[in-house]
Amino acid sequence: MLVSVYRYNPETDLKPSMQDYQVEIPGGKDLMVLDVLALVKEQDDSVTYRRSCREGVCGSDGMNINGVNGLACITPLSEVVKNDKLVLRPLPGLPVIRDLVVDMSIFYKQYERIEPYLQNDDPVPAIERLQSPEDRAKLDGLYECILCACCSTNCPSFWWNPEKFVGPAGLLQAYRFLADSRDTHTDERLANLEDPFSVFRCRGIMNCVAVCPKGLNPTKAIGHIREMLMERGA
Amino acid sequence: MQVSSVTNFGRSGLSDWLIQRVSAVILLLYIVCHSAIILNTPEMTYALWRDLFAGTTMRIFSLLTLLALCAHAWIGMWTVATDYLTTRMMGSKATLVRLVFLIGCLAVLAVYFIWGVIILWSV
Ligand code: SF4
Ligand code: SF4
Ligand code: FES
């Protein structure tokens, strides 16, 4: 199989280029894209990428696979390869550190901005803050995010305004804390999102939903935030 | 950290979003109304057309639509400008380019609005 990998070392290369490798795919099983990358690295150990858990949990190997963002470790070749060709590029829109490794600072900055931790001004109870099973259920589909950035780097609004638009991943987590019955900072949280950029740059085209490897739905969460902002404004 | 929004006249993202939707509905209603009137008039003459716009209700409706159109266009153009005419896309000259572009938009919209009012009141 022909594997074409994006190569760029900002310290030595004038501009990025694609490098082709011919990789022998062992028959009998459906390899994951990450396995193929390991075979490429056997040929050329200068090829650089991130990975850790190799089972879709850590979120470190998000990349653009044949044009679609996804986690290399849980993307089977059968799902993405047509015409025996695999093209691997870094996540779009973020600065490249090297090859498939991108600088995620701005992504984390937006995450930090939504204050992703429980805030509660009520006196601390003796044991723990309780939550009913129904209230706990409201966090399903929100807390599972692994911050792989596949969604935000697939979002045009995030490409154009990554400093001002929180992006789907950050907004999913913003809603995770807005929806939490134990959090008492709802009003401050909403006030921080009311400007024309943070939430309202979302045009609802659902590029984020299309690629989330965990099957989450940031667009729906963004819709809920908008409703909460509207109720607060009314 | 609060995102500043100096250039959108201090309106919130929420009100922009609402105005955009409400104005879209008004514009749609206006189009549907006029299409219905034209389709239901066998032969449209100048006199009929003139009478149509002379009524107070139609005058208010037209004025409202004109306002909705200008608001809709302004929010839309402001959004487009802050997506594409940014430092990220075109370097340090972006702020000036965006300002000139937006002032141009404002001028066109102002002329369009005043002209529209003059036309409506001349009937
Ligand atoms: S929402 Fe999905 S795609 Fe986005 S960062 Fe979380 S896990 Fe990744
Ligand atoms: S729905 Fe919103 S957040 Fe998701 S990709 Fe589209 S603009 Fe971005
Ligand atoms: S290596 Fe951890 S998510 Fe792929």
mmCIF file of C-alpha atoms and ligand atoms in Angstrom:
data_model
loop_
_atom_site.group_PDB
_atom_site.id
_atom_site.type_symbol
_atom_site.label_atom_id
_atom_site.label_comp_id
_atom_site.label_asym_id
_atom_site.label_seq_id
_atom_site.Cartn_x
_atom_site.Cartn_y
_atom_site.Cartn_z
ATOM 1 C CA MET A 1 0.000 0.000 0.000
ATOM 2 C CA LEU A 2 1.131 3.510 -0.748
ATOM 3 C CA VAL A 3 1.314 5.638 2.382
ATOM 4 C CA SER A 4 1.801 9.338 1.843
ATOM 5 C CA VAL A 5 2.895 11.208 4.960
ATOM 6 C CA TYR A 6 3.041 14.951 5.564
ATOM 7 C CA ARG A 7 6.613 15.876 6.459
ATOM 8 C CA TYR A 8 7.658 19.151 7.962
ATOM 9 C CA ASN A 9 10.381 20.191 10.328
ATOM 10 C CA PRO A 10 10.040 23.959 10.765
ATOM 11 C CA GLU A 11 13.679 24.198 11.877
ATOM 12 C CA THR A 12 15.180 22.765 8.705
ATOM 13 C CA ASP A 13 12.493 22.701 5.987
ATOM 14 C CA LEU A 14 11.443 25.720 3.993
ATOM 15 C CA LYS A 15 8.019 24.254 3.417
ATOM 16 C CA PRO A 16 6.043 21.091 4.115
ATOM 17 C CA SER A 17 6.063 18.204 1.656
ATOM 18 C CA MET A 18 4.434 14.809 1.237
ATOM 19 C CA GLN A 19 6.687 11.771 1.396
ATOM 20 C CA ASP A 20 5.586 8.422 -0.045
ATOM 21 C CA TYR A 21 6.290 5.033 1.495
ATOM 22 C CA GLN A 22 5.506 1.625 0.069
ATOM 23 C CA VAL A 23 4.256 -0.480 2.969
ATOM 24 C CA GLU A 24 3.653 -4.229 2.906
ATOM 25 C CA ILE A 25 0.341 -4.812 4.714
ATOM 26 C CA PRO A 26 0.237 -8.233 6.376
ATOM 27 C CA GLY A 27 -2.902 -10.092 5.328
ATOM 28 C CA GLY A 28 -5.425 -11.805 7.533
ATOM 29 C CA LYS A 29 -6.464 -8.900 9.719
ATOM 30 C CA ASP A 30 -7.710 -5.338 9.495
ATOM 31 C CA LEU A 31 -4.860 -3.113 10.671
ATOM 32 C CA MET A 32 -5.439 0.231 12.329
ATOM 33 C CA VAL A 33 -3.913 3.340 10.783
ATOM 34 C CA LEU A 34 -1.584 3.604 13.788
ATOM 35 C CA ASP A 35 -0.196 0.128 13.025
ATOM 36 C CA VAL A 36 0.601 1.291 9.492
ATOM 37 C CA LEU A 37 2.372 4.333 10.898
ATOM 38 C CA ALA A 38 4.506 1.996 13.011
ATOM 39 C CA LEU A 39 5.439 0.108 9.828
ATOM 40 C CA VAL A 40 6.365 3.407 8.180
ATOM 41 C CA LYS A 41 8.508 4.308 11.172
ATOM 42 C CA GLU A 42 10.334 0.987 10.814
ATOM 43 C CA GLN A 43 11.394 2.166 7.354
ATOM 44 C CA ASP A 44 12.127 5.744 8.341
ATOM 45 C CA ASP A 45 12.439 6.507 12.025
ATOM 46 C CA SER A 46 12.428 10.256 11.482
ATOM 47 C CA VAL A 47 8.653 10.164 10.867
ATOM 48 C CA THR A 48 7.135 11.847 13.919
ATOM 49 C CA TYR A 49 3.706 11.393 15.497
ATOM 50 C CA ARG A 50 2.117 11.223 18.939
ATOM 51 C CA ARG A 51 0.486 8.196 20.416
ATOM 52 C CA SER A 52 0.120 6.638 23.807
ATOM 53 C CA CYS A 53 -2.777 4.380 24.722
ATOM 54 C CA ARG A 54 -3.345 2.935 21.217
ATOM 55 C CA GLU A 55 -6.972 2.225 22.127
ATOM 56 C CA GLY A 56 -8.853 5.497 21.697
ATOM 57 C CA VAL A 57 -8.592 6.698 25.282
ATOM 58 C CA CYS A 58 -5.781 9.229 25.515
ATOM 59 C CA GLY A 59 -6.628 11.362 22.489
ATOM 60 C CA SER A 60 -3.040 11.919 21.426
ATOM 61 C CA ASP A 61 -3.058 10.524 17.877
ATOM 62 C CA GLY A 62 -5.712 12.701 16.293
ATOM 63 C CA MET A 63 -4.749 13.307 12.658
ATOM 64 C CA ASN A 64 -6.197 13.831 9.220
ATOM 65 C CA ILE A 65 -6.598 10.406 7.610
ATOM 66 C CA ASN A 66 -7.436 10.422 3.898
ATOM 67 C CA GLY A 67 -9.008 13.815 4.405
ATOM 68 C CA VAL A 68 -10.993 13.024 7.540
ATOM 69 C CA ASN A 69 -9.951 13.765 11.131
ATOM 70 C CA GLY A 70 -9.803 10.768 13.416
ATOM 71 C CA LEU A 71 -7.762 8.785 15.918
ATOM 72 C CA ALA A 72 -5.215 6.664 14.065
ATOM 73 C CA CYS A 73 -5.345 3.915 16.708
ATOM 74 C CA ILE A 74 -9.040 3.111 16.311
ATOM 75 C CA THR A 75 -9.455 3.828 12.607
ATOM 76 C CA PRO A 76 -9.338 0.544 10.676
ATOM 77 C CA LEU A 77 -7.802 0.618 7.196
ATOM 78 C CA SER A 78 -10.939 -0.966 5.749
ATOM 79 C CA GLU A 79 -12.892 2.109 6.797
ATOM 80 C CA VAL A 80 -10.726 4.752 5.170
ATOM 81 C CA VAL A 81 -8.560 3.290 2.414
ATOM 82 C CA LYS A 82 -9.715 3.496 -1.178
ATOM 83 C CA ASN A 83 -7.493 2.629 -4.170
ATOM 84 C CA ASP A 84 -4.831 1.213 -1.862
ATOM 85 C CA LYS A 85 -3.670 4.652 -0.800
ATOM 86 C CA LEU A 86 -3.395 6.215 2.648
ATOM 87 C CA VAL A 87 -2.710 9.942 3.054
ATOM 88 C CA LEU A 88 -1.784 11.157 6.534
ATOM 89 C CA ARG A 89 -1.682 14.829 7.436
ATOM 90 C CA PRO A 90 -1.634 16.680 10.775
ATOM 91 C CA LEU A 91 -4.864 18.058 12.216
ATOM 92 C CA PRO A 92 -5.728 21.105 10.085
ATOM 93 C CA GLY A 93 -5.530 24.684 11.333
ATOM 94 C CA LEU A 94 -2.979 24.277 14.119
ATOM 95 C CA PRO A 95 0.741 25.125 13.847
ATOM 96 C CA VAL A 96 2.859 22.084 12.994
ATOM 97 C CA ILE A 97 5.672 21.253 15.413
ATOM 98 C CA ARG A 98 6.902 18.366 13.334
ATOM 99 C CA ASP A 99 5.307 16.043 10.752
ATOM 100 C CA LEU A 100 2.020 14.859 12.291
ATOM 101 C CA VAL A 101 2.564 16.601 15.630
ATOM 102 C CA VAL A 102 0.692 19.889 16.076
ATOM 103 C CA ASP A 103 0.906 22.616 18.689
ATOM 104 C CA MET A 104 -2.358 22.390 20.626
ATOM 105 C CA SER A 105 -1.741 25.431 22.894
ATOM 106 C CA ILE A 106 -4.613 27.484 21.517
ATOM 107 C CA PHE A 107 -6.943 24.501 21.807
ATOM 108 C CA TYR A 108 -6.045 24.037 25.479
ATOM 109 C CA LYS A 109 -6.299 27.771 26.082
ATOM 110 C CA GLN A 110 -9.906 27.715 24.953
ATOM 111 C CA TYR A 111 -10.501 24.701 27.185
ATOM 112 C CA GLU A 112 -8.968 26.536 30.127
ATOM 113 C CA ARG A 113 -11.143 29.538 29.405
ATOM 114 C CA ILE A 114 -14.399 27.730 30.073
ATOM 115 C CA GLU A 115 -13.120 26.838 33.576
ATOM 116 C CA PRO A 116 -13.467 23.074 33.256
ATOM 117 C CA TYR A 117 -13.919 22.266 36.931
ATOM 118 C CA LEU A 118 -16.783 22.220 39.366
ATOM 119 C CA GLN A 119 -17.416 25.529 41.127
ATOM 120 C CA ASN A 120 -19.713 25.606 44.109
ATOM 121 C CA ASP A 121 -20.024 28.379 46.675
ATOM 122 C CA ASP A 122 -22.229 26.439 49.084
ATOM 123 C CA PRO A 123 -20.618 25.184 52.308
ATOM 124 C CA VAL A 124 -18.662 22.001 51.763
ATOM 125 C CA PRO A 125 -20.679 19.007 52.980
ATOM 126 C CA ALA A 126 -19.163 16.516 55.409
ATOM 127 C CA ILE A 127 -18.799 13.710 52.880
ATOM 128 C CA GLU A 128 -19.650 14.602 49.305
ATOM 129 C CA ARG A 129 -21.973 16.639 47.103
ATOM 130 C CA LEU A 130 -24.791 14.322 46.154
ATOM 131 C CA GLN A 131 -26.457 14.227 42.789
ATOM 132 C CA SER A 132 -29.615 12.400 41.779
ATOM 133 C CA PRO A 133 -29.299 9.698 39.117
ATOM 134 C CA GLU A 134 -31.412 11.892 36.811
ATOM 135 C CA ASP A 135 -29.083 14.864 37.217
ATOM 136 C CA ARG A 136 -26.088 12.629 36.750
ATOM 137 C CA ALA A 137 -27.615 11.318 33.522
ATOM 138 C CA LYS A 138 -27.548 14.857 32.114
ATOM 139 C CA LEU A 139 -23.753 14.615 31.926
ATOM 140 C CA ASP A 140 -23.812 11.577 29.671
ATOM 141 C CA GLY A 141 -22.583 12.373 26.185
ATOM 142 C CA LEU A 142 -20.585 15.292 27.597
ATOM 143 C CA TYR A 143 -18.012 14.000 30.077
ATOM 144 C CA GLU A 144 -16.655 11.312 27.710
ATOM 145 C CA CYS A 145 -14.637 13.792 25.636
ATOM 146 C CA ILE A 146 -10.940 12.904 25.462
ATOM 147 C CA LEU A 147 -9.823 16.294 24.098
ATOM 148 C CA CYS A 148 -8.356 14.827 20.932
ATOM 149 C CA ALA A 149 -9.174 18.055 19.014
ATOM 150 C CA CYS A 150 -10.504 16.174 15.985
ATOM 151 C CA CYS A 151 -13.692 18.264 16.169
ATOM 152 C CA SER A 152 -12.282 21.754 16.745
ATOM 153 C CA THR A 153 -9.696 21.338 13.978
ATOM 154 C CA ASN A 154 -12.490 20.314 11.617
ATOM 155 C CA CYS A 155 -14.501 23.445 12.379
ATOM 156 C CA PRO A 156 -14.134 26.394 9.961
ATOM 157 C CA SER A 157 -15.177 28.864 12.655
ATOM 158 C CA PHE A 158 -12.303 27.594 14.807
ATOM 159 C CA TRP A 159 -9.888 27.897 11.873
ATOM 160 C CA TRP A 160 -10.857 31.552 11.339
ATOM 161 C CA ASN A 161 -11.067 32.645 14.985
ATOM 162 C CA PRO A 162 -9.226 30.194 17.249
ATOM 163 C CA GLU A 163 -8.415 32.976 19.728
ATOM 164 C CA LYS A 164 -12.029 34.042 20.164
ATOM 165 C CA PHE A 165 -14.301 31.133 19.277
ATOM 166 C CA VAL A 166 -14.148 28.474 21.996
ATOM 167 C CA GLY A 167 -14.642 25.680 19.485
ATOM 168 C CA PRO A 168 -16.761 22.536 19.714
ATOM 169 C CA ALA A 169 -14.551 20.648 22.192
ATOM 170 C CA GLY A 170 -14.410 23.559 24.653
ATOM 171 C CA LEU A 171 -18.117 24.284 24.272
ATOM 172 C CA LEU A 172 -19.038 20.659 24.888
ATOM 173 C CA GLN A 173 -17.169 20.926 28.191
ATOM 174 C CA ALA A 174 -18.651 24.364 28.905
ATOM 175 C CA TYR A 175 -22.073 22.748 28.695
ATOM 176 C CA ARG A 176 -20.910 19.796 30.769
ATOM 177 C CA PHE A 177 -20.421 22.210 33.689
ATOM 178 C CA LEU A 178 -23.490 24.321 32.891
ATOM 179 C CA ALA A 179 -25.555 21.138 33.040
ATOM 180 C CA ASP A 180 -24.058 19.913 36.298
ATOM 181 C CA SER A 181 -26.528 20.249 39.192
ATOM 182 C CA ARG A 182 -23.616 20.635 41.627
ATOM 183 C CA ASP A 183 -22.183 23.721 39.933
ATOM 184 C CA THR A 184 -23.400 27.100 41.202
ATOM 185 C CA HIS A 185 -21.526 29.368 38.781
ATOM 186 C CA THR A 186 -23.978 29.035 35.910
ATOM 187 C CA ASP A 187 -24.561 32.766 35.605
ATOM 188 C CA GLU A 188 -20.851 33.701 35.500
ATOM 189 C CA ARG A 189 -20.209 30.937 33.021
ATOM 190 C CA LEU A 190 -22.959 32.184 30.728
ATOM 191 C CA ALA A 191 -21.797 35.793 31.051
ATOM 192 C CA ASN A 192 -18.396 34.680 29.765
ATOM 193 C CA LEU A 193 -19.938 33.210 26.637
ATOM 194 C CA GLU A 194 -22.383 35.912 25.630
ATOM 195 C CA ASP A 195 -20.124 37.872 23.270
ATOM 196 C CA PRO A 196 -20.457 37.491 19.473
ATOM 197 C CA PHE A 197 -17.538 35.049 19.203
ATOM 198 C CA SER A 198 -17.256 32.506 22.019
ATOM 199 C CA VAL A 199 -20.440 30.573 21.229
ATOM 200 C CA PHE A 200 -22.169 32.479 18.464
ATOM 201 C CA ARG A 201 -19.511 31.864 15.828
ATOM 202 C CA CYS A 202 -20.895 28.358 15.571
ATOM 203 C CA ARG A 203 -22.849 28.077 12.318
ATOM 204 C CA GLY A 204 -24.225 24.669 13.125
ATOM 205 C CA ILE A 205 -22.756 22.889 10.116
ATOM 206 C CA MET A 206 -21.943 19.893 12.319
ATOM 207 C CA ASN A 207 -18.458 19.234 10.990
ATOM 208 C CA CYS A 208 -17.583 18.519 14.605
ATOM 209 C CA VAL A 209 -20.241 15.857 15.031
ATOM 210 C CA ALA A 210 -19.165 14.171 11.798
ATOM 211 C CA VAL A 211 -15.668 13.386 13.066
ATOM 212 C CA CYS A 212 -15.869 12.880 16.834
ATOM 213 C CA PRO A 213 -14.287 9.466 17.446
ATOM 214 C CA LYS A 214 -16.246 9.124 20.664
ATOM 215 C CA GLY A 215 -19.561 9.735 18.916
ATOM 216 C CA LEU A 216 -20.285 12.923 20.882
ATOM 217 C CA ASN A 217 -22.438 15.802 19.665
ATOM 218 C CA PRO A 218 -20.953 19.268 20.334
ATOM 219 C CA THR A 219 -23.541 20.978 18.084
ATOM 220 C CA LYS A 220 -26.349 19.793 20.350
ATOM 221 C CA ALA A 221 -24.488 21.041 23.436
ATOM 222 C CA ILE A 222 -23.956 24.391 21.723
ATOM 223 C CA GLY A 223 -27.691 24.538 21.047
ATOM 224 C CA HIS A 224 -28.360 24.000 24.758
ATOM 225 C CA ILE A 225 -25.910 26.771 25.686
ATOM 226 C CA ARG A 226 -27.703 29.111 23.290
ATOM 227 C CA GLU A 227 -31.029 28.249 24.902
ATOM 228 C CA MET A 228 -29.591 28.929 28.356
ATOM 229 C CA LEU A 229 -28.201 32.266 27.145
ATOM 230 C CA MET A 230 -31.591 33.143 25.728
ATOM 231 C CA GLU A 231 -33.399 32.276 28.965
ATOM 232 C CA ARG A 232 -30.868 34.292 30.906
ATOM 233 C CA GLY A 233 -31.303 37.262 28.559
ATOM 234 C CA ALA A 234 -35.111 37.146 28.633
ATOM 235 C CA MET B 1 -11.203 36.186 30.060
ATOM 236 C CA GLN B 2 -13.824 38.145 28.221
ATOM 237 C CA VAL B 3 -13.831 38.465 24.469
ATOM 238 C CA SER B 4 -14.144 42.105 23.560
ATOM 239 C CA SER B 5 -16.539 43.095 20.846
ATOM 240 C CA VAL B 6 -15.746 46.767 20.314
ATOM 241 C CA THR B 7 -16.561 46.799 16.636
ATOM 242 C CA ASN B 8 -20.067 45.414 16.775
ATOM 243 C CA PHE B 9 -21.410 48.476 18.596
ATOM 244 C CA GLY B 10 -21.321 46.690 21.947
ATOM 245 C CA ARG B 11 -24.226 44.429 21.135
ATOM 246 C CA SER B 12 -24.059 40.945 22.556
ATOM 247 C CA GLY B 13 -23.716 37.828 20.471
ATOM 248 C CA LEU B 14 -27.134 36.849 21.726
ATOM 249 C CA SER B 15 -28.909 39.952 20.431
ATOM 250 C CA ASP B 16 -27.079 39.687 17.094
ATOM 251 C CA TRP B 17 -28.197 36.106 16.817
ATOM 252 C CA LEU B 18 -31.797 36.988 17.658
ATOM 253 C CA ILE B 19 -31.934 40.001 15.344
ATOM 254 C CA GLN B 20 -30.543 37.878 12.538
ATOM 255 C CA ARG B 21 -33.293 35.315 12.944
ATOM 256 C CA VAL B 22 -36.187 37.719 13.509
ATOM 257 C CA SER B 23 -35.148 39.868 10.530
ATOM 258 C CA ALA B 24 -34.905 36.771 8.350
ATOM 259 C CA VAL B 25 -38.505 35.884 9.225
ATOM 260 C CA ILE B 26 -39.673 39.437 8.417
ATOM 261 C CA LEU B 27 -37.894 39.338 5.058
ATOM 262 C CA LEU B 28 -39.416 35.973 4.261
ATOM 263 C CA LEU B 29 -42.915 37.187 5.196
ATOM 264 C CA TYR B 30 -42.501 40.225 2.958
ATOM 265 C CA ILE B 31 -41.464 38.097 0.014
ATOM 266 C CA VAL B 32 -44.305 35.618 0.557
ATOM 267 C CA CYS B 33 -46.853 38.449 0.922
ATOM 268 C CA HIS B 34 -45.802 40.157 -2.269
ATOM 269 C CA SER B 35 -45.566 36.944 -4.238
ATOM 270 C CA ALA B 36 -49.098 36.088 -3.146
ATOM 271 C CA ILE B 37 -50.409 39.532 -4.135
ATOM 272 C CA ILE B 38 -48.702 39.460 -7.533
ATOM 273 C CA LEU B 39 -49.813 35.909 -8.266
ATOM 274 C CA ASN B 40 -53.402 36.745 -7.299
ATOM 275 C CA THR B 41 -53.598 39.851 -9.444
ATOM 276 C CA PRO B 42 -54.518 38.915 -13.024
ATOM 277 C CA GLU B 43 -53.165 42.112 -14.489
ATOM 278 C CA MET B 44 -50.872 44.350 -12.466
ATOM 279 C CA THR B 45 -51.193 47.992 -13.459
ATOM 280 C CA TYR B 46 -49.339 51.041 -12.234
ATOM 281 C CA ALA B 47 -52.449 52.286 -10.424
ATOM 282 C CA LEU B 48 -52.917 48.992 -8.576
ATOM 283 C CA TRP B 49 -49.236 48.822 -7.658
ATOM 284 C CA ARG B 50 -49.359 52.396 -6.381
ATOM 285 C CA ASP B 51 -52.487 51.807 -4.336
ATOM 286 C CA LEU B 52 -50.886 48.804 -2.789
ATOM 287 C CA PHE B 53 -48.040 50.889 -1.390
ATOM 288 C CA ALA B 54 -50.171 53.876 -0.419
ATOM 289 C CA GLY B 55 -51.877 52.074 2.476
ATOM 290 C CA THR B 56 -50.537 52.688 6.001
ATOM 291 C CA THR B 57 -50.193 49.010 6.847
ATOM 292 C CA MET B 58 -48.120 48.314 3.768
ATOM 293 C CA ARG B 59 -46.047 51.392 4.453
ATOM 294 C CA ILE B 60 -45.223 50.203 7.986
ATOM 295 C CA PHE B 61 -44.601 46.669 6.742
ATOM 296 C CA SER B 62 -42.249 47.952 4.029
ATOM 297 C CA LEU B 63 -40.414 50.186 6.461
ATOM 298 C CA LEU B 64 -40.039 47.317 8.914
ATOM 299 C CA THR B 65 -38.698 45.113 6.141
ATOM 300 C CA LEU B 66 -36.267 47.804 5.075
ATOM 301 C CA LEU B 67 -35.015 48.017 8.664
ATOM 302 C CA ALA B 68 -34.787 44.237 8.930
ATOM 303 C CA LEU B 69 -32.846 44.101 5.685
ATOM 304 C CA CYS B 70 -30.325 46.680 6.830
ATOM 305 C CA ALA B 71 -29.860 45.040 10.238
ATOM 306 C CA HIS B 72 -29.550 41.607 8.653
ATOM 307 C CA ALA B 73 -27.014 42.814 6.113
ATOM 308 C CA TRP B 74 -24.973 44.681 8.721
ATOM 309 C CA ILE B 75 -24.696 41.746 11.125
ATOM 310 C CA GLY B 76 -23.942 39.444 8.221
ATOM 311 C CA MET B 77 -21.229 41.666 6.753
ATOM 312 C CA TRP B 78 -19.716 42.301 10.178
ATOM 313 C CA THR B 79 -19.535 38.560 10.747
ATOM 314 C CA VAL B 80 -18.010 37.885 7.333
ATOM 315 C CA ALA B 81 -15.459 40.650 7.888
ATOM 316 C CA THR B 82 -14.430 39.329 11.298
ATOM 317 C CA ASP B 83 -14.068 35.821 9.843
ATOM 318 C CA TYR B 84 -12.012 36.618 6.766
ATOM 319 C CA LEU B 85 -10.532 40.101 7.111
ATOM 320 C CA THR B 86 -8.429 39.285 10.147
ATOM 321 C CA THR B 87 -4.786 39.596 11.130
ATOM 322 C CA ARG B 88 -4.637 35.822 11.006
ATOM 323 C CA MET B 89 -5.683 35.789 7.359
ATOM 324 C CA MET B 90 -3.923 38.859 5.959
ATOM 325 C CA GLY B 91 -1.401 40.195 8.439
ATOM 326 C CA SER B 92 -1.169 43.564 10.116
ATOM 327 C CA LYS B 93 -3.040 45.483 7.423
ATOM 328 C CA ALA B 94 -6.204 43.548 8.326
ATOM 329 C CA THR B 95 -7.563 46.014 10.887
ATOM 330 C CA LEU B 96 -7.439 48.885 8.404
ATOM 331 C CA VAL B 97 -8.880 46.788 5.575
ATOM 332 C CA ARG B 98 -11.699 45.591 7.790
ATOM 333 C CA LEU B 99 -12.465 49.095 8.988
ATOM 334 C CA VAL B 100 -12.607 50.472 5.452
ATOM 335 C CA PHE B 101 -14.746 47.541 4.339
ATOM 336 C CA LEU B 102 -17.191 47.990 7.230
ATOM 337 C CA ILE B 103 -17.431 51.748 6.774
ATOM 338 C CA GLY B 104 -18.170 51.054 3.104
ATOM 339 C CA CYS B 105 -20.903 48.621 4.108
ATOM 340 C CA LEU B 106 -22.378 51.147 6.527
ATOM 341 C CA ALA B 107 -22.384 53.849 3.861
ATOM 342 C CA VAL B 108 -24.139 51.617 1.331
ATOM 343 C CA LEU B 109 -26.713 50.528 3.922
ATOM 344 C CA ALA B 110 -27.348 54.129 5.025
ATOM 345 C CA VAL B 111 -27.910 55.237 1.428
ATOM 346 C CA TYR B 112 -30.105 52.215 0.796
ATOM 347 C CA PHE B 113 -32.199 52.930 3.880
ATOM 348 C CA ILE B 114 -32.660 56.647 3.269
ATOM 349 C CA TRP B 115 -33.396 56.063 -0.395
ATOM 350 C CA GLY B 116 -35.947 53.393 0.573
ATOM 351 C CA VAL B 117 -37.694 55.718 3.008
ATOM 352 C CA ILE B 118 -37.834 58.482 0.381
ATOM 353 C CA ILE B 119 -39.393 56.072 -2.121
ATOM 354 C CA LEU B 120 -41.951 54.784 0.377
ATOM 355 C CA TRP B 121 -42.984 58.278 1.388
ATOM 356 C CA SER B 122 -43.241 59.529 -2.160
ATOM 357 C CA VAL B 123 -46.129 57.185 -2.902
HETATM 358 S S1 SF4 C 1 -15.741 16.180 21.384
HETATM 359 FE FE1 SF4 C 1 -15.012 14.317 20.378
HETATM 360 S S2 SF4 C 1 -13.705 15.064 18.709
HETATM 361 FE FE2 SF4 C 1 -13.987 16.753 20.093
HETATM 362 S S3 SF4 C 1 -12.205 16.690 21.438
HETATM 363 FE FE3 SF4 C 1 -13.869 15.564 22.449
HETATM 364 S S4 SF4 C 1 -13.589 13.438 21.863
HETATM 365 FE FE4 SF4 C 1 -12.354 14.665 20.456
HETATM 366 S S1 SF4 C 2 -21.465 22.906 14.386
HETATM 367 FE FE1 SF4 C 2 -20.450 24.733 15.191
HETATM 368 S S2 SF4 C 2 -18.798 23.983 16.434
HETATM 369 FE FE2 SF4 C 2 -19.458 22.249 15.136
HETATM 370 S S3 SF4 C 2 -18.117 22.376 13.341
HETATM 371 FE FE3 SF4 C 2 -19.926 23.567 12.883
HETATM 372 S S4 SF4 C 2 -19.458 25.683 13.441
HETATM 373 FE FE4 SF4 C 2 -17.948 24.329 14.400
HETATM 374 S S1 FES C 3 -3.144 6.506 20.988
HETATM 375 FE FE1 FES C 3 -4.483 7.112 22.588
HETATM 376 S S2 FES C 3 -6.238 7.732 21.478
HETATM 377 FE FE2 FES C 3 -5.005 6.884 19.919
#
